[in-house]
Each structure stands twice: as C-alpha cells, then as structure tokens.
Amino acid sequence: MVGAAGLSPGPGAAGLSPDPGAADQVTAAPRRVVSMNLCTDQLAMLVAGTGQLLSISDLSRDPRSSAMVDAAAAYPTHHGRAEEIYLMQPDLVIAGSFTARASVDMLKRLGIPVAVFDPADSLTDVADRLKQMGEVLHQQDRAETLIAQFEARLATFQTEIASHPRAAIYHANGYTAGDKTLASQILTTAGLANIAGEVGFSDAGFLPLEVLAMAQPDTVITSRPYPGGSRSEEIMEHPVIETLRRARPEAAMTDSDWVCGTPYVLQAIDDMVDLRRDLQGATR
Amino acid sequence: MTRLALLLTALVGVLFITALLVGPADIGPLQSLTALVAGDEGPMTLVMREIRLPRALLGLLIGGSLGLAGAAMQGYLRNPLADPGLIGVSGSAALGAVLAIQTGVAAGFALGLPLAALGGALIGMFLVLVLAGPRGSSLTLILAGIAISALAGAFTSLVLNLSPNPFAANEIVFWMMGSLADRSMTHVWIALPLIVLGAALLLSLSRGLDALTLGEDAAEAMGVRLSRLRLTLIFGTAAVVGASTAVAGAIGFVGLVVPHLLRPFVGARPGRLLWASGLGGAAMLLAADIAVRVILPTRDLKLGVVTALIGAPLFLHLIFRTRRDGM
C-alpha cells in the first residue's frame, strides 16, 4: 500500500526539522514519524501517507513476526534505543504500551511527543487501532477505507456452523490464549471452540500439559519452532502432543498473522477455517 | 545397617508413589494408579504414563545420582564441602548440554545431549581437581569450584543470549536451577545409560574409599591403586552428573545435604555412605519435586530453589564448623 516512495525521508520539505514544540503537536500532521513496536509499525505502514513514516523497528523485517516484510524493506529500521530514535529528530513517536518503558520515558523527557497504542485483544480492537492510527497520523480517510475493507471481509466469516471442533492453542512453555484474547477470537470466528475457556483461562497463560491431555482437544495448534533449539519449544514435541495429534489434522500457526491486531488476522482466520473443514471432513 | 537400607528404600518407595499422585490434572489416587498399571487409550493413561511416570523416574534417578556423586567426592577428597553443584561440575555439564542444543548435536543423535554434558562435566571436574590439588584444603577446593561455576555459568548465559531462538535466553534460569517439569520418557531413556554406567563405577569405589580414610600411604599398602581410583571417580561422577544435568538442569545441594545427614548412620564409613546417599538423594529430590508441585501447581517453580533453601543453611553451618575445627 505504501510504495517505496517513503524510502528516503530526507530533509526536503521537512527542512532541518525544528525542535518539536510540545504544544503544537495536535495541530499539524506529523511529518517525521518513528514507530517503535512491531504492531504499530504495521498499522503505520498501512495508514501513513507518502514520506510521513521515517523509521520502523527491526522486528518488522523478520518474516517470522511480521506480516509486512516486503513493505518493511522500504523503511530504515532502528533497534528501539532512545538515543538512535532521538537522533532521527522525529516529530512523533508511536509506541506500544509494552514497548521498553525506559526508552519511551527518555524520549518523553527529551520533549518528543509519544503516542501509545494498547495491544489488540479482540477483532473490534483491530478497527479501533486503525482508527487511532488514522487520528495520530492525520490520515483519517485512509484509515476509514481500511476499516471498511476489513469489516467487509470479516463479515464473510459470519456463517452458521453446525458443530464447533475443539481446538487448543499450545505454544512454547505451554503458553495458551484464553477467551479474552485476539487469538481466541480468531479461533471462534473460524468456527472452532477454544478449550482454554473450558479449563478456566480467560487471559493468556501457561496451560499444564496434564490439563491439556485430560481436555482431549480435537486439534492442537502449535507455533513453528525458531532456529537454534530451546527447551521451551521442546514441549510442542512431547509424546502427549504427538498422541493428541495422531490421526487428526493438526496445524502450526503462522505467528506473523496472529501476533498483531492488523487486518492480517483475516489471513489467520482463513487458515483456521481450512483447519476446521479438515477436522469436520475427518470426523464425518 | 540393613535397617537403614530398609528404611531408606521404604521412604523412596512412598515418595515415588506420592510423586505419581501429584499434578494439576484432577485424578483420584486409585484411579491414577489403575490408569498407570492397567492402561487403556484414555487421557488418564496418557497423563500417568507420559507425564507423571517419567517425572517420578527422573526424580529417582537424578536424586540418586547426585547423592551418590556427593558421597563419592566427599569420600575421595575427605572434605564434607564437596558437592557436584558447588564445585562447578553441574555448571560445566549444563554448558556442555546448552552447546549441544544450540549447535544441533542434540537433535542430530539421541545420546548427543547427555554425551556433550558428560564432556562438560569431565572438563569441569578435571579443572577443579587440578586447581585444588589432590590434597587441597577446603578453601582451595571451594575457591576453585566458585571460579569454575562462575565461568561455566557465564559461558552458558552467553551462548543462550547469542542464540537466534527468542526463548533460549529465558532458559538461563532452567540451566542454573533445574526442573523436572514436562519431561518425557525420551529423557529417561537418554539419561539412563550414562547414569547406570556412572553409578556402577562410583559404587565400585566402596572399598577404596574406606581404605583412603586411613591415609593415602595406608590405602596403597592395602592394594588400592590411587590413580585408578581417581580416574574412576572423575569418570563416574561426570557420567551421572552429566546425564542428570542434560535432562534436568543443574540442581544443587543434594550431594551436599544427603551425605552429611546420613554419615552418622553408617558409622562414618564412606563406602557404606555411597549407596545410602544414593537412596537418600532419590528421596530428597522426589520430596523436593513434590514440594514444587504443591507450592505452585500450575507454574514451574525451579527445583534448585527448594534444594538451595534446604541446602544453603546447612552449607553455612558446615563452613562454620570447618572454621571452628581449624581446617
């Protein structure tokens, strides 16, 4: 959506950008925006006007985490340190509420306006974050268009399903997502029931392997292991998981589509609909 | 003597059964034992055979290994402060294991992980004995141990921080404190061969260690070959500690506490202390692993936390006594 035109923010129109006065941050559209969080990076790339977005975090170029690697290649990246961001002389910094506190506080002390975005916990949050991004970037129209597209595609999933196969999300260390999470909404929208709710998880948390085994889900959705190996991920290969998977369709989730509340969650829902159809084909 | 053996065996038996009955899944004691023994294709059997049984077996094997290794080292060094965790053998084994996982050796072949940990433990053990010397005082032994522990710990942290895997750095705690959570029968099978081999080597030292209490010259006069005893000790300890650490991380203080508690009951004979400490170590680790599951059922409280809470005060007491005795 955002072309390579954003590549070189350069001085040009912005000139030797004057010290960002704290007072007039609301009046004019920001022209030198730095995003510090994987999810705000992607929202900003979708919503920002040409040349408006100056730099994004390096995670956005990691295909494992980011759904917009190609678009991200067009932007200079940073590593989230206060000093490198300050030296870019941004007139707006966008951070997530879990972004390194110390760096964000430092930037605020240095007089740079910081917009903080909460992580998305539901599908309605996706539209809300797009709207918020439209407001801070003064790109309300672009945001509205994206929201309309998102909601139209989301509506196509709202069909009645006779049975809901029971699915478990099971990540490294036994991390699972409860009812009140975006991941859980992705499952339910695709017509799957999340077993984390049955066993009393509303937020994300660590589901003991024993409890998972007793719950007997129809499918276990794991994340793809990272290179290098770790004990944390070993649990996804545990004989119990292998037994639960046997003779049933399984799925590995593509992290990049799941982690952020962006329109790319639609891709995740699509994958889960495929999984549900596999499951229903297998049981009938 | 035999009464002690019976008592310890009974204790280990009771703790082993209890360990099988504790867990977050809500299953009654009778039900769970039936599911374990009879077995069907149901979820209960899965929980009992693939989660709780390997955990209890590893508690038994690793606790026994650490108790045995502690007793053997204390007997050989004639020093009550020797413990595989304190003198850096466990830390070196953990470094070997971490290197095997990060380089892919562990995934390459089944015994890659414990053999790499064995290698680490051998190097650590060798370095400590060289630094402390065969007749080293308590002070030089502990100082050498601290140095080796610190170095191995630093390298372990460095390797895990350099790993491309985002979870690796968080696992520093596991490698330093140890845990039996979410292990499987696979881990039992990869640890078992080296533990059996190492335990056999260490138990064979019984006569030699008894003779050594009379001094090295007397022991040699009695036909004990000291260089061979030393090699057997190094290899046996490295094997049991390496295999244990490879699957459960570095668990400290078991090898310190157990021989100390049992010494009065075996007439202070290091040879008898070997098997007694093996049983005692198994009992202590099984009890500690039950404790971590009762205190925090859904979270993975590290085993080393519990063993250190028991062991560190005793360690202080031993240091105090050593100083008083003017060693």
XYZ file of C-alpha atoms in Angstrom:
611
model
C 0.000 0.000 0.000
C 2.744 2.352 0.896
C 5.130 2.490 -2.014
C 8.859 2.693 -1.983
C 8.425 6.458 -2.211
C 8.686 6.525 1.546
C 12.231 5.240 1.330
C 14.139 8.425 1.748
C 12.532 10.765 4.190
C 15.438 13.179 3.673
C 15.349 16.815 4.614
C 13.457 18.155 1.565
C 10.128 19.531 2.647
C 10.771 18.992 6.312
C 13.916 21.099 6.240
C 16.152 20.929 9.249
C 13.169 19.958 11.326
C 12.862 22.415 14.184
C 12.711 21.252 17.735
C 9.362 19.609 18.192
C 7.482 22.014 20.409
C 5.371 20.104 22.858
C 2.440 22.471 22.419
C 1.622 22.357 18.717
C 1.717 18.586 18.324
C -2.032 18.294 17.674
C -2.456 20.984 15.052
C -0.337 19.888 12.065
C 0.056 16.411 10.611
C 3.311 14.848 11.835
C 5.900 14.549 9.069
C 8.695 12.637 10.758
C 7.105 9.647 12.452
C 9.066 6.820 14.092
C 7.249 3.666 15.166
C 8.814 1.522 17.923
C 6.567 -1.527 18.066
C 6.032 -4.420 15.654
C 2.276 -3.898 15.633
C 2.263 -0.120 15.396
C 4.887 -0.474 12.628
C 2.410 -2.416 10.543
C -0.536 -0.166 11.320
C 1.598 2.859 10.486
C 2.797 1.368 7.180
C -0.827 0.736 6.232
C -2.132 4.147 7.207
C 0.726 6.629 6.744
C 0.900 8.969 3.772
C 3.886 9.070 1.420
C 7.056 10.133 3.192
C 5.350 10.506 6.536
C 6.812 7.428 8.211
C 10.514 7.812 8.893
C 11.580 4.564 10.534
C 10.190 1.342 11.969
C 11.508 -1.317 14.342
C 13.838 -4.029 13.056
C 11.351 -6.750 14.031
C 9.156 -5.659 11.140
C 11.686 -7.139 8.727
C 11.651 -10.525 10.466
C 9.406 -12.801 8.410
C 8.590 -14.878 11.488
C 6.974 -11.993 13.324
C 5.949 -9.503 10.695
C 3.183 -9.883 8.143
C 4.561 -6.958 6.120
C 8.180 -7.869 5.459
C 8.109 -6.627 1.851
C 6.666 -3.261 2.757
C 9.082 -3.001 5.698
C 12.072 -3.330 3.369
C 11.327 0.172 2.140
C 11.927 1.791 5.526
C 15.082 2.321 7.560
C 14.879 0.321 10.769
C 16.021 1.041 14.321
C 16.582 -1.130 17.402
C 14.320 0.670 19.811
C 17.023 2.611 21.647
C 16.189 6.085 22.815
C 19.363 7.701 21.506
C 19.119 6.438 17.938
C 15.457 7.447 17.788
C 16.183 10.887 19.226
C 18.903 11.469 16.630
C 16.341 10.889 13.857
C 14.605 14.013 15.168
C 11.083 12.650 14.918
C 8.078 14.891 15.473
C 6.030 11.912 16.638
C 6.991 8.569 18.153
C 4.468 5.723 18.184
C 4.983 3.028 20.794
C 3.074 0.051 22.111
C 2.086 0.027 25.771
C 4.586 -2.800 26.312
C 7.434 -1.099 24.460
C 10.579 -0.665 26.572
C 9.417 1.750 29.255
C 12.795 3.318 29.885
C 13.291 4.283 26.239
C 9.804 5.756 25.912
C 10.166 7.750 29.131
C 13.515 9.066 27.988
C 12.049 10.284 24.703
C 9.205 11.980 26.549
C 11.688 13.736 28.818
C 13.524 14.942 25.737
C 10.306 16.630 24.612
C 9.272 14.277 21.807
C 5.524 13.580 21.594
C 4.801 9.887 22.054
C 1.544 8.200 21.063
C 1.000 4.943 22.958
C -1.099 2.143 21.476
C -2.589 -0.668 23.547
C -2.292 -4.183 22.117
C -5.418 -5.511 20.417
C -7.326 -8.077 22.486
C -10.218 -8.578 20.100
C -11.254 -8.188 16.484
C -13.102 -4.955 17.247
C -9.825 -3.621 18.603
C -8.343 -4.040 15.116
C -10.710 -1.425 13.711
C -10.157 0.757 16.782
C -6.391 0.718 16.360
C -6.666 1.560 12.671
C -8.888 4.492 13.607
C -6.457 5.623 16.301
C -3.571 5.398 13.831
C -5.586 7.473 11.352
C -6.047 10.126 14.021
C -2.440 10.410 15.194
C -1.152 10.485 11.603
C -3.944 12.791 10.396
C -4.889 10.190 7.782
C -8.489 9.573 8.840
C -9.668 8.873 5.284
C -7.109 6.163 4.621
C -7.940 4.587 7.962
C -11.677 4.623 7.196
C -11.104 2.864 3.873
C -9.004 0.163 5.566
C -11.605 -0.313 8.301
C -14.401 -0.674 5.745
C -12.397 -3.288 3.799
C -11.538 -5.140 6.999
C -15.116 -5.227 8.254
C -16.493 -6.318 4.901
C -14.116 -9.281 4.773
C -14.727 -10.112 8.399
C -18.470 -10.241 7.746
C -17.972 -13.020 5.187
C -16.934 -15.354 8.033
C -20.179 -14.922 9.950
C -21.910 -18.073 8.784
C -23.787 -20.558 10.898
C -21.852 -23.740 11.644
C -23.475 -26.880 12.989
C -20.621 -28.142 15.169
C -17.566 -26.465 16.610
C -14.479 -28.693 16.806
C -12.478 -28.088 19.997
C -9.045 -26.602 19.450
C -6.139 -25.901 21.798
C -3.506 -23.268 21.176
C -0.254 -24.589 22.596
C 2.953 -22.623 22.303
C 6.436 -22.784 23.773
C 6.358 -23.444 27.533
C 2.711 -24.453 27.235
C 1.536 -20.914 26.588
C -2.095 -20.719 25.622
C -4.606 -17.994 24.835
C -7.811 -17.691 26.854
C -11.236 -16.364 25.907
C -10.437 -12.680 26.135
C -7.624 -12.664 23.608
C -7.315 -11.882 19.935
C -6.082 -15.416 19.201
C -9.185 -16.896 20.805
C -11.423 -14.644 18.724
C -9.610 -15.750 15.595
C -10.481 -19.351 16.519
C -14.131 -18.695 17.339
C -14.650 -16.584 14.220
C -13.343 -19.504 12.191
C -15.884 -21.778 13.890
C -13.564 -23.519 16.360
C -14.111 -23.740 20.110
C -11.133 -22.793 22.281
C -10.559 -25.337 25.070
C -8.696 -22.767 27.186
C -12.086 -21.369 28.183
C -13.331 -24.794 29.311
C -10.434 -25.178 31.710
C -10.734 -21.689 33.099
C -8.354 -19.462 31.182
C -9.680 -16.042 30.233
C -6.345 -14.362 29.563
C -3.226 -15.856 28.144
C -1.336 -18.189 30.452
C 0.533 -21.441 30.871
C -1.638 -24.499 30.411
C -0.186 -27.530 32.196
C 0.428 -30.435 29.852
C -1.644 -32.717 32.102
C -4.675 -30.457 31.837
C -4.321 -30.349 28.063
C -4.118 -34.146 27.907
C -7.266 -34.511 30.027
C -9.176 -31.981 27.904
C -8.638 -34.084 24.737
C -8.933 -31.338 22.119
C -9.785 -32.235 18.514
C -6.758 -30.355 17.304
C -3.629 -28.774 18.756
C -2.395 -25.585 17.160
C 1.296 -25.004 17.861
C 3.669 -22.316 16.745
C 6.529 -23.015 14.380
C 9.810 -23.559 16.212
C 12.552 -20.984 15.893
C 16.059 -21.943 14.808
C 18.680 -22.757 17.424
C 16.535 -25.005 19.584
C 15.249 -24.412 23.070
C 13.838 -26.354 25.951
C 10.751 -24.119 25.912
C 9.759 -25.317 22.459
C 10.533 -28.952 23.187
C 7.121 -29.250 24.822
C 5.447 -28.982 21.418
C 7.125 -32.293 20.515
C 6.182 -34.018 23.775
C 4.757 -37.549 23.297
C 1.450 -36.317 24.749
C 1.087 -33.733 21.997
C 2.110 -36.306 19.407
C -0.595 -38.652 20.698
C -3.218 -35.912 20.585
C -2.218 -35.118 17.024
C -2.280 -38.687 15.800
C -4.912 -39.370 13.168
C -6.240 -35.835 13.441
C -5.466 -32.805 11.337
C -3.035 -30.509 13.079
C -1.927 -27.001 12.425
C 1.038 -24.789 13.003
C 0.175 -21.167 13.187
C 1.959 -18.531 11.205
C 2.924 -16.207 14.045
C 3.110 -13.137 11.859
C -0.625 -13.277 11.106
C -1.607 -13.754 14.742
C 0.513 -11.532 16.931
C -0.766 -8.129 15.884
C -4.210 -6.642 15.650
C -3.928 -5.699 11.988
C -6.101 -6.666 9.012
C -3.692 -9.596 8.502
C -5.602 -11.511 11.179
C -8.075 -12.228 8.368
C -5.358 -14.457 6.905
C -5.154 -16.307 10.215
C -8.945 -16.755 10.269
C -8.783 -18.133 6.721
C -6.178 -20.709 7.805
C -8.319 -21.724 10.773
C -11.413 -22.107 8.581
C -9.376 -24.515 6.427
C -8.362 -26.402 9.558
C -11.984 -26.622 10.728
C -13.085 -28.006 7.354
C -10.287 -30.592 7.540
C -11.430 -31.579 11.017
C -15.050 -31.871 10.030
C -14.094 -33.858 6.965
C -12.037 -36.162 9.179
C -14.753 -36.810 11.741
C -17.576 -37.417 9.323
C 22.788 -51.135 58.801
C 20.225 -53.270 56.996
C 17.593 -51.402 58.969
C 18.820 -48.168 57.417
C 18.652 -49.751 53.967
C 15.086 -50.937 54.541
C 14.033 -47.592 55.961
C 15.511 -45.581 53.085
C 14.071 -47.942 50.477
C 10.628 -47.679 52.068
C 10.920 -43.882 52.142
C 11.908 -43.745 48.479
C 9.013 -46.087 47.627
C 6.448 -43.952 49.435
C 7.777 -40.740 47.882
C 7.831 -42.305 44.415
C 4.158 -43.293 44.673
C 3.282 -39.855 46.076
C 5.131 -38.188 43.198
C 2.932 -40.174 40.817
C -0.209 -38.849 42.509
C 0.610 -35.125 42.485
C -0.229 -32.988 39.481
C -2.536 -30.336 38.065
C -4.856 -32.851 36.402
C -7.712 -33.734 38.706
C -7.444 -37.538 39.048
C -8.073 -39.563 42.223
C -5.192 -41.636 43.661
C -6.775 -45.023 42.967
C -7.916 -44.028 39.512
C -4.469 -42.765 38.579
C -2.646 -45.891 39.721
C -5.155 -48.077 37.873
C -4.711 -45.969 34.752
C -0.941 -46.318 35.077
C -0.896 -50.087 35.527
C -3.922 -51.337 33.611
C -3.945 -48.666 30.936
C -6.317 -48.006 28.083
C -6.166 -45.475 25.295
C -7.771 -42.834 27.515
C -6.379 -39.469 28.582
C -5.712 -40.648 32.148
C -3.295 -43.304 30.983
C -1.633 -40.708 28.781
C -1.145 -38.393 31.763
C 0.146 -41.150 34.015
C 2.450 -42.883 31.556
C 3.787 -39.963 29.559
C 3.877 -37.139 32.111
C 3.931 -38.331 35.724
C 5.844 -41.598 35.358
C 8.848 -40.052 33.549
C 8.876 -37.202 36.056
C 8.937 -39.547 39.040
C 11.522 -41.816 37.390
C 13.789 -38.862 36.659
C 13.420 -37.647 40.253
C 14.507 -41.074 41.435
C 17.425 -41.421 39.002
C 18.744 -37.879 39.231
C 18.361 -37.612 43.007
C 20.169 -40.915 43.373
C 22.912 -39.748 41.013
C 23.514 -36.501 42.849
C 23.515 -38.123 46.298
C 25.913 -40.815 45.138
C 28.227 -38.343 43.408
C 28.304 -36.123 46.503
C 29.161 -39.029 48.792
C 31.898 -40.271 46.456
C 33.513 -36.850 46.112
C 33.367 -36.175 49.835
C 34.910 -39.589 50.484
C 37.697 -39.115 47.977
C 38.533 -35.530 48.911
C 37.921 -36.239 52.612
C 36.102 -32.948 52.649
C 32.465 -32.511 53.687
C 32.007 -29.438 51.474
C 32.369 -31.260 48.152
C 29.187 -31.299 46.043
C 28.893 -31.532 42.249
C 26.827 -28.337 42.196
C 29.051 -26.297 44.472
C 32.335 -27.189 42.829
C 31.108 -26.423 39.317
C 30.684 -29.889 37.795
C 26.930 -29.392 37.277
C 27.520 -25.940 35.812
C 30.091 -27.303 33.334
C 27.697 -30.119 32.403
C 24.970 -27.553 31.746
C 27.330 -25.646 29.460
C 28.014 -28.847 27.520
C 24.280 -29.528 27.200
C 23.479 -25.981 26.078
C 26.216 -26.132 23.442
C 24.823 -29.454 22.180
C 21.309 -27.997 21.858
C 22.425 -24.786 20.186
C 24.766 -26.462 17.707
C 22.176 -29.065 16.755
C 24.227 -32.006 18.070
C 21.395 -32.840 20.494
C 18.878 -33.044 17.664
C 21.332 -34.963 15.498
C 21.528 -38.169 17.514
C 19.816 -39.381 20.649
C 22.775 -39.554 23.010
C 24.336 -36.317 21.739
C 22.857 -34.312 24.583
C 23.997 -36.431 27.564
C 27.395 -37.118 25.984
C 28.015 -33.408 25.490
C 27.020 -32.796 29.104
C 29.363 -35.608 30.133
C 32.137 -33.865 28.230
C 31.406 -30.598 30.003
C 31.301 -32.310 33.387
C 34.621 -34.091 32.723
C 36.340 -30.824 31.886
C 34.854 -29.110 34.925
C 35.797 -31.971 37.242
C 39.315 -32.143 35.841
C 39.866 -28.401 36.191
C 38.643 -28.347 39.785
C 40.857 -31.234 40.818
C 43.870 -29.697 39.096
C 43.222 -26.294 40.679
C 42.529 -27.658 44.155
C 45.190 -30.363 44.046
C 44.674 -33.920 45.293
C 45.147 -32.915 48.917
C 43.663 -29.475 48.544
C 42.252 -27.774 51.593
C 38.562 -26.900 51.860
C 39.363 -23.331 50.973
C 41.171 -24.010 47.695
C 38.530 -26.570 46.708
C 35.647 -24.149 47.260
C 37.507 -21.275 45.589
C 38.301 -23.427 42.561
C 34.661 -24.503 42.492
C 33.403 -20.934 42.608
C 35.714 -19.973 39.752
C 34.636 -22.916 37.570
C 30.949 -22.339 38.393
C 31.174 -18.664 37.536
C 32.985 -19.314 34.281
C 30.638 -22.099 33.177
C 27.606 -20.013 34.145
C 28.892 -17.024 32.207
C 29.512 -19.088 29.080
C 26.093 -20.746 29.387
C 24.432 -17.332 29.589
C 26.496 -16.040 26.691
C 25.596 -18.975 24.440
C 21.897 -18.662 25.289
C 21.927 -14.900 24.739
C 23.622 -15.310 21.356
C 21.083 -17.917 20.247
C 18.764 -16.964 17.396
C 15.965 -18.579 19.373
C 13.968 -15.981 21.329
C 13.161 -18.462 24.110
C 16.756 -19.507 24.750
C 17.766 -16.528 26.904
C 14.876 -17.144 29.293
C 16.151 -20.652 29.857
C 19.229 -19.486 31.752
C 17.144 -19.993 34.910
C 16.372 -23.587 33.970
C 20.012 -24.448 33.399
C 21.110 -22.811 36.659
C 18.283 -24.035 38.916
C 16.962 -27.212 37.295
C 13.448 -28.533 36.830
C 11.674 -31.792 36.047
C 8.577 -30.174 34.519
C 7.258 -31.559 31.227
C 9.925 -34.192 30.753
C 9.032 -37.339 28.843
C 10.133 -40.975 28.656
C 12.542 -39.868 25.920
C 14.503 -38.006 28.587
C 14.518 -41.070 30.831
C 15.957 -43.165 28.011
C 18.686 -40.716 27.089
C 19.793 -40.240 30.708
C 19.545 -43.847 31.848
C 22.588 -45.459 30.155
C 25.111 -42.948 31.499
C 23.518 -42.906 34.954
C 23.700 -46.709 35.205
C 27.300 -46.735 33.981
C 28.385 -43.899 36.276
C 26.600 -45.342 39.314
C 28.262 -48.725 38.762
C 31.677 -47.031 38.602
C 31.062 -44.992 41.740
C 29.713 -47.948 43.746
C 32.841 -49.915 42.834
C 34.866 -47.343 44.792
C 33.406 -48.526 48.093
C 36.443 -50.474 49.331
C 38.961 -47.937 48.062
C 37.249 -45.037 49.777
C 37.097 -46.924 53.066
C 40.835 -47.635 52.817
C 41.516 -43.998 51.980
C 40.241 -42.880 55.385
C 43.467 -44.309 56.798
C 45.523 -42.051 54.579
C 46.938 -42.463 51.084
C 50.000 -44.435 52.066
C 47.985 -46.909 54.098
C 45.479 -47.241 51.263
C 48.244 -48.000 48.793
C 49.723 -50.512 51.188
C 46.311 -52.196 51.243
C 46.467 -52.569 47.474
C 44.314 -49.612 46.420
C 45.602 -48.079 43.188
C 45.049 -44.392 43.774
C 45.439 -43.191 40.203
C 42.842 -45.699 39.055
C 40.516 -44.755 41.909
C 40.862 -41.121 40.935
C 40.056 -41.804 37.269
C 37.063 -43.941 38.185
C 35.780 -41.202 40.451
C 36.188 -38.495 37.822
C 34.516 -40.508 35.081
C 31.759 -41.907 37.296
C 30.850 -38.511 38.731
C 30.945 -36.833 35.331
C 28.702 -39.545 33.873
C 25.944 -39.356 36.496
C 26.073 -35.583 36.866
C 26.339 -35.022 33.104
C 23.349 -37.227 32.287
C 21.296 -35.699 35.104
C 22.080 -32.112 34.174
C 21.445 -32.743 30.476
C 17.775 -33.502 31.117
C 17.008 -31.551 34.297
C 19.453 -28.648 34.533
C 21.882 -28.053 37.387
C 20.299 -28.980 40.712
C 22.497 -28.027 43.629
C 22.973 -29.088 47.241
C 21.539 -32.641 47.040
C 25.053 -34.062 47.029
C 25.996 -31.857 49.978
C 22.999 -32.350 52.259
C 22.334 -36.062 51.913
C 25.796 -37.494 52.745
C 26.015 -35.093 55.658
C 22.692 -36.250 57.118
C 23.393 -39.951 56.627
C 27.048 -40.083 57.694
C 26.292 -40.760 61.405
C 24.073 -43.740 60.475
C 26.748 -45.613 58.514
C 29.480 -45.354 61.128
C 31.173 -42.627 59.042
C 32.370 -45.248 56.536
C 32.490 -43.635 53.085
C 31.982 -46.971 51.355
C 28.632 -47.566 53.015
C 27.724 -43.933 52.639
C 27.712 -44.389 48.850
C 24.568 -46.497 48.498
C 22.911 -44.820 51.483
C 23.391 -41.402 49.861
C 22.109 -42.741 46.562
C 18.834 -43.741 48.222
C 18.775 -40.597 50.348
C 19.363 -38.361 47.319
C 16.486 -40.012 45.477
C 14.242 -39.409 48.491
C 15.300 -35.766 48.790
C 14.792 -34.938 45.124
C 11.433 -36.732 44.942
C 10.326 -34.793 48.036
C 11.580 -31.502 46.567
C 9.765 -32.198 43.293
C 6.555 -32.944 45.179
C 7.045 -29.684 47.074
C 7.398 -27.530 43.944
C 4.178 -29.011 42.571
C 2.266 -28.498 45.821
C 3.507 -24.942 46.409
C 2.867 -23.683 42.853
C 0.770 -26.282 40.998
C 0.425 -24.503 37.665
C 3.776 -22.781 37.457
C 7.231 -24.180 37.050
C 8.965 -23.368 40.341
C 12.556 -24.478 39.857
C 13.820 -27.452 41.836
C 17.091 -25.725 42.663
C 15.127 -23.140 44.632
C 13.838 -25.766 47.058
C 17.105 -27.712 47.321
C 19.051 -24.492 47.934
C 16.608 -23.379 50.628
C 17.326 -26.647 52.424
C 20.994 -26.915 51.479
C 22.370 -23.396 51.830
C 21.766 -23.100 55.609
C 23.455 -26.463 56.070
C 26.342 -25.260 53.916
C 26.734 -22.231 56.191
C 26.697 -24.499 59.204
C 29.411 -26.708 57.647
C 31.603 -23.707 56.847
C 31.223 -22.503 60.407
C 32.158 -25.894 61.777
C 35.101 -26.244 59.408
C 36.419 -22.906 60.601
C 35.971 -23.851 64.240
C 37.852 -27.105 63.716
C 40.632 -25.022 62.232
C 40.873 -26.803 58.886
